[in-house]
Short mmCIF file of C-alpha atoms in Angstrom, two decimals:
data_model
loop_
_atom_site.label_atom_id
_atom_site.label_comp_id
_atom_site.label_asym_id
_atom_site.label_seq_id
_atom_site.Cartn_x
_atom_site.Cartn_y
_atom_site.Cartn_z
CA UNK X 890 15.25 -35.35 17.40
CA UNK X 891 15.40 -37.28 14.07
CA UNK X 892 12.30 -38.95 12.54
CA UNK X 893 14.78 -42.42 12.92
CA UNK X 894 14.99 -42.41 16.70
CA UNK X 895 12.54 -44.97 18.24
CA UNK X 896 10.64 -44.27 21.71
CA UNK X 897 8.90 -47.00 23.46
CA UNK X 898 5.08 -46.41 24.29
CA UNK X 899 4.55 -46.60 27.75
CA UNK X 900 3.31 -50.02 28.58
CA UNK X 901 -0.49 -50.63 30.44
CA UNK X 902 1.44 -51.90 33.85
CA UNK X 903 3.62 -48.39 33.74
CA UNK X 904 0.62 -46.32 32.74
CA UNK X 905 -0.95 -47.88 35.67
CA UNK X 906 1.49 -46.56 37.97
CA UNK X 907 0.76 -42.90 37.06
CA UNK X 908 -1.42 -40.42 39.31
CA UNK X 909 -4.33 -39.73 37.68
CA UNK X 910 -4.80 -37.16 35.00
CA UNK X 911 -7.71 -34.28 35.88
CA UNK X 912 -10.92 -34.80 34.19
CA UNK X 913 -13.71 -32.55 33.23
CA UNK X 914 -16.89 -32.36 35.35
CA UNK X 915 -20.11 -32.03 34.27
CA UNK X 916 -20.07 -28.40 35.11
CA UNK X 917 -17.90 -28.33 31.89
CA UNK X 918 -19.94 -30.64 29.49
CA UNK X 919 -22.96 -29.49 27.63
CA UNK X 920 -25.06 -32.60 25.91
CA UNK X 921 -26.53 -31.04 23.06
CA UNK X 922 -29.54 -32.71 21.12
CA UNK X 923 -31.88 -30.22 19.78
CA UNK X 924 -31.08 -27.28 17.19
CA UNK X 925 -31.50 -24.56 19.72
CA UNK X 926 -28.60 -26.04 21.81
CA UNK X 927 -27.18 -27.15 18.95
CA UNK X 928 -26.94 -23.44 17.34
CA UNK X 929 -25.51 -22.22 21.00
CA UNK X 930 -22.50 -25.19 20.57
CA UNK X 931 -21.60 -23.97 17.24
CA UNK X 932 -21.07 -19.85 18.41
CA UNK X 933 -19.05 -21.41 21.27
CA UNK X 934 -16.65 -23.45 19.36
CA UNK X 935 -16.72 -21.43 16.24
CA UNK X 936 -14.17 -19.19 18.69
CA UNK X 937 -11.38 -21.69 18.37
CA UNK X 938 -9.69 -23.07 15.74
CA UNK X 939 -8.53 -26.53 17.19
CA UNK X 940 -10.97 -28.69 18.66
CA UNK X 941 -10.47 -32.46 20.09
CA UNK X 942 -12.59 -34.41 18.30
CA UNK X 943 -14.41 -38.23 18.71
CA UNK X 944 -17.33 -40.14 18.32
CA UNK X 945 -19.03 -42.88 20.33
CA UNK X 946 -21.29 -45.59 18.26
CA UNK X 947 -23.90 -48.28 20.19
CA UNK X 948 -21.30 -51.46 19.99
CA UNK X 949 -21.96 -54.48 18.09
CA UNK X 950 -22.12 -57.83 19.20
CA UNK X 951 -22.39 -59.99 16.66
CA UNK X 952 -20.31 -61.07 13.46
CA UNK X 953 -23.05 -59.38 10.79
CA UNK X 954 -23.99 -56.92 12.34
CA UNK X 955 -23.78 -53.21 11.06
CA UNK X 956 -23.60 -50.28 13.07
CA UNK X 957 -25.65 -47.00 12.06
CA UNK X 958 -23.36 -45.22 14.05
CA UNK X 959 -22.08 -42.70 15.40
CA UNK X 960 -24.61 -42.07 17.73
CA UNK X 961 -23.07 -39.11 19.16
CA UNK X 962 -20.56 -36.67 18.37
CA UNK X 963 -17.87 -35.36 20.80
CA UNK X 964 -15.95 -31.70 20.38
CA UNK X 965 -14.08 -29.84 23.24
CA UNK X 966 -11.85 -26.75 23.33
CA UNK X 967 -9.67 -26.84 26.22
CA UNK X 968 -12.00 -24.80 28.74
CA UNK X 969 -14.95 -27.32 27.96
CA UNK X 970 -16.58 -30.55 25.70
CA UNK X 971 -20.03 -30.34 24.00
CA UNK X 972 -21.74 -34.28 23.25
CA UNK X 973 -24.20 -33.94 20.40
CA UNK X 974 -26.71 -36.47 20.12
CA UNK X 975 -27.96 -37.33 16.25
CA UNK X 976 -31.52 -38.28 17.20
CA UNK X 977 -32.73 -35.04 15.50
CA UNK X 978 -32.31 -34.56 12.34
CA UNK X 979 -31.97 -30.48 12.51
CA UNK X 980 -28.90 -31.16 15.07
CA UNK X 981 -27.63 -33.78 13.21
CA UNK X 982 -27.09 -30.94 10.19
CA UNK X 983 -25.66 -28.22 12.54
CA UNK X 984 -23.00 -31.01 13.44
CA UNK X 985 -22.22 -31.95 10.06
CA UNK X 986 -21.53 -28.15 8.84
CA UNK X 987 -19.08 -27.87 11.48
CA UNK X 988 -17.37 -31.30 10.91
CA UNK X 989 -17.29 -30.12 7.29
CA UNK X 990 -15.81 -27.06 8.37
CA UNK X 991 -12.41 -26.93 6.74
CA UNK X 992 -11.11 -23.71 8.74
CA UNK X 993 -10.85 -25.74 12.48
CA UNK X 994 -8.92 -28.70 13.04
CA UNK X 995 -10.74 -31.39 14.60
CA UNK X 996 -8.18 -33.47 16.17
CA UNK X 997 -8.35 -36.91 17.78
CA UNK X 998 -6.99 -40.59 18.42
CA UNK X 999 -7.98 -43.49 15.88
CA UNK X 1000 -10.19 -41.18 13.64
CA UNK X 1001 -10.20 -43.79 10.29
CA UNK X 1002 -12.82 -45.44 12.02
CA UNK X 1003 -15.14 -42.65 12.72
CA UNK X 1004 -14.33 -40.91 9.78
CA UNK X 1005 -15.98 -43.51 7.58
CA UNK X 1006 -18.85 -43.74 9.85
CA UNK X 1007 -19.80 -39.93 9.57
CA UNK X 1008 -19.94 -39.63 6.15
CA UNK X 1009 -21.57 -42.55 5.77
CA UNK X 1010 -24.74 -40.76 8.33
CA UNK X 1011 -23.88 -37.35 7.68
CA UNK X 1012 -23.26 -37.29 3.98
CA UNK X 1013 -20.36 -35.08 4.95
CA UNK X 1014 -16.67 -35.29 4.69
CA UNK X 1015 -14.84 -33.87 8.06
CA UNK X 1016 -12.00 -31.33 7.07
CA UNK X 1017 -9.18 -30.49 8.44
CA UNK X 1018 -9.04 -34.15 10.41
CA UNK X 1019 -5.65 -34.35 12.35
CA UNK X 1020 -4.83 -37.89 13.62
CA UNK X 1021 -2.83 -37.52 16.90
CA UNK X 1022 -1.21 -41.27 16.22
CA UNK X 1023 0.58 -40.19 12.86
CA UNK X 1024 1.64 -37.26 14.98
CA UNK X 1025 3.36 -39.34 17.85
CA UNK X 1026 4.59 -41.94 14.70
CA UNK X 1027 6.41 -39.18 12.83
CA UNK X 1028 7.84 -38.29 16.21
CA UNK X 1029 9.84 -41.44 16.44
CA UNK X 1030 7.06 -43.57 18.38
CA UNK X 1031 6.32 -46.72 16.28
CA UNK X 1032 3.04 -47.95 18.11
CA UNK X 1033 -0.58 -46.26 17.98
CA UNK X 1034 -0.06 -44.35 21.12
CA UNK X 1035 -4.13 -43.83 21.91
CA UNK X 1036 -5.23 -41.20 24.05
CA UNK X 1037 -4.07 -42.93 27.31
CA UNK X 1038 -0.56 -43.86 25.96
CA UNK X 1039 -0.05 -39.68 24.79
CA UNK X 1040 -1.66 -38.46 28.17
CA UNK X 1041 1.16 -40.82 29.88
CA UNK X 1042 4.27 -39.60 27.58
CA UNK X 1043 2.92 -35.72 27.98
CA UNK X 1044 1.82 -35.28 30.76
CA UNK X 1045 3.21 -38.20 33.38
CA UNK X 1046 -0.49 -39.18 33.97
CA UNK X 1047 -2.82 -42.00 33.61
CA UNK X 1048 -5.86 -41.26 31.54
CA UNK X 1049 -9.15 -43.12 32.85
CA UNK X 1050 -11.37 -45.06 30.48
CA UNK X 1051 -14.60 -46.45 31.81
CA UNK X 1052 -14.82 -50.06 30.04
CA UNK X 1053 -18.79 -50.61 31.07
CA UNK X 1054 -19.23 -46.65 29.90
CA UNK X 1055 -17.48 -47.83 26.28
CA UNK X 1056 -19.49 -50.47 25.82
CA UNK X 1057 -22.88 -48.70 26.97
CA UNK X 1058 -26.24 -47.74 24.94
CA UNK X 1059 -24.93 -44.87 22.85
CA UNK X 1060 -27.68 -44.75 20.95
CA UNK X 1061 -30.55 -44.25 23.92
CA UNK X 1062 -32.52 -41.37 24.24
CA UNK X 1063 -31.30 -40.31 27.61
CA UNK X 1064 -27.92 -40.22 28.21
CA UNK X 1065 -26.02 -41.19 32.09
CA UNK X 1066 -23.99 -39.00 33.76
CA UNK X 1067 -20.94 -41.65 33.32
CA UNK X 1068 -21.86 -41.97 29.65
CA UNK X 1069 -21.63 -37.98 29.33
CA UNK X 1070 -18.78 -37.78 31.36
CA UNK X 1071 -16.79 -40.48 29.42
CA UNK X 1072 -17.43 -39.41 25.91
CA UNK X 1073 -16.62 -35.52 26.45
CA UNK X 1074 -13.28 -36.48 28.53
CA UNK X 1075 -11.97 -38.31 24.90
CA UNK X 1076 -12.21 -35.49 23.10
CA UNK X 1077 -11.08 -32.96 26.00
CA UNK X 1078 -7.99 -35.19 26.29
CA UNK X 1079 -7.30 -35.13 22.35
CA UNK X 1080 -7.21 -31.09 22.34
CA UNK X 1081 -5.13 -31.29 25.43
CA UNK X 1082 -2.72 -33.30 23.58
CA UNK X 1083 -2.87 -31.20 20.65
CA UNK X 1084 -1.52 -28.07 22.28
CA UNK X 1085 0.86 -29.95 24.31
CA UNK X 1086 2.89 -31.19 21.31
CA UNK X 1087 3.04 -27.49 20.55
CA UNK X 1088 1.16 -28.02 17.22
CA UNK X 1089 -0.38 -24.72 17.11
#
């Protein structure tokens, strides 16, 4: 397929139509806040060199104001998705040596963003960032395709975002179960999408 042929990016209404694409339980997400767990994370993911890759900030409601965000970290390997909270500062390191970890790619929808954010509160550049969009672009789609468009085109499934989950308290000490379930599910959907495009 040449880089000039166009392909449409499935529209919300079509999407909508979809059966639902599978979802990882909290069986399969570990919330990691302290360096202990934090160490534990790193051995786990450390075994594989692609991991889908987000972040989830506390939003912002007003014109002026700035976020200190992210407040949490998300990275997954296909079996399972470890959330990082950056209360602690000794966790908040562990995460930043693997983001700067040039030997896995962290891979993920509408990184700029989040990007910018981390090294502005981790004093660390991520390496070896892969945005999925410029993937899908070079492939002859012309939109952003996002996580639910690529999930539709891939797979022939419609991937679930909570809006009230999006727009929750990322920054709180105690994490929900929706919250948890939500964040890891972006990133477990981004190295889903990695492997199906065959990029490895």
């Amino acid at each position: 397929m040449s880089a000039h042929e166009k392909h449409p990016t499935p529209s919300k209404d079509e999407i909508a139509l979809l059966e639902p694409f599978e979802r990882l339980g909290l069986d399969r997400i570990t919330l990691v806040s302290t360096l202990a767990q934090a160490r534990e994370a790193c051995a786990a993911l450390i075994e594989h060199t692609v991991w889908g890759f987000d972040t989830e900030s506390k939003p912002t409601f007003h014109k002026d104001q700035v976020s200190d965000g992210p407040h949490i970290v998300q990275l997954a390997t296909p079996q399972r998705a470890w959330v990082f909270q950056l209360h602690d500062p000794a966790c908040r390191a562990e995460v930043a040596a693997l983001l700067a970890h040039s030997g896995h790619v962290k891979a993920g929808f509408g990184l700029g963003d989040d990007t910018k954010r981390i090294v502005a509160k981790l004093a660390v550049q991520p390496a070896a960032v892969m945005e999925l969009n410029a993937v899908f672009r070079a492939r002859g789609y012309r939109k952003d395709m996002g996580v639910k468009g690529a999930v539709a085109v891939l797979f022939n499934r419609r991937f679930f975002k909570s809006k009230k989950a999006a727009t929750s308290n990322w920054a709180a000490p105690q994490l929900s179960e929706a919250q948890l379930i939500y964040a890891a599910n972006d990133a477990w959907a981004a190295v889903r999408v990695y492997h199906a495009l065959g990029l490895d």
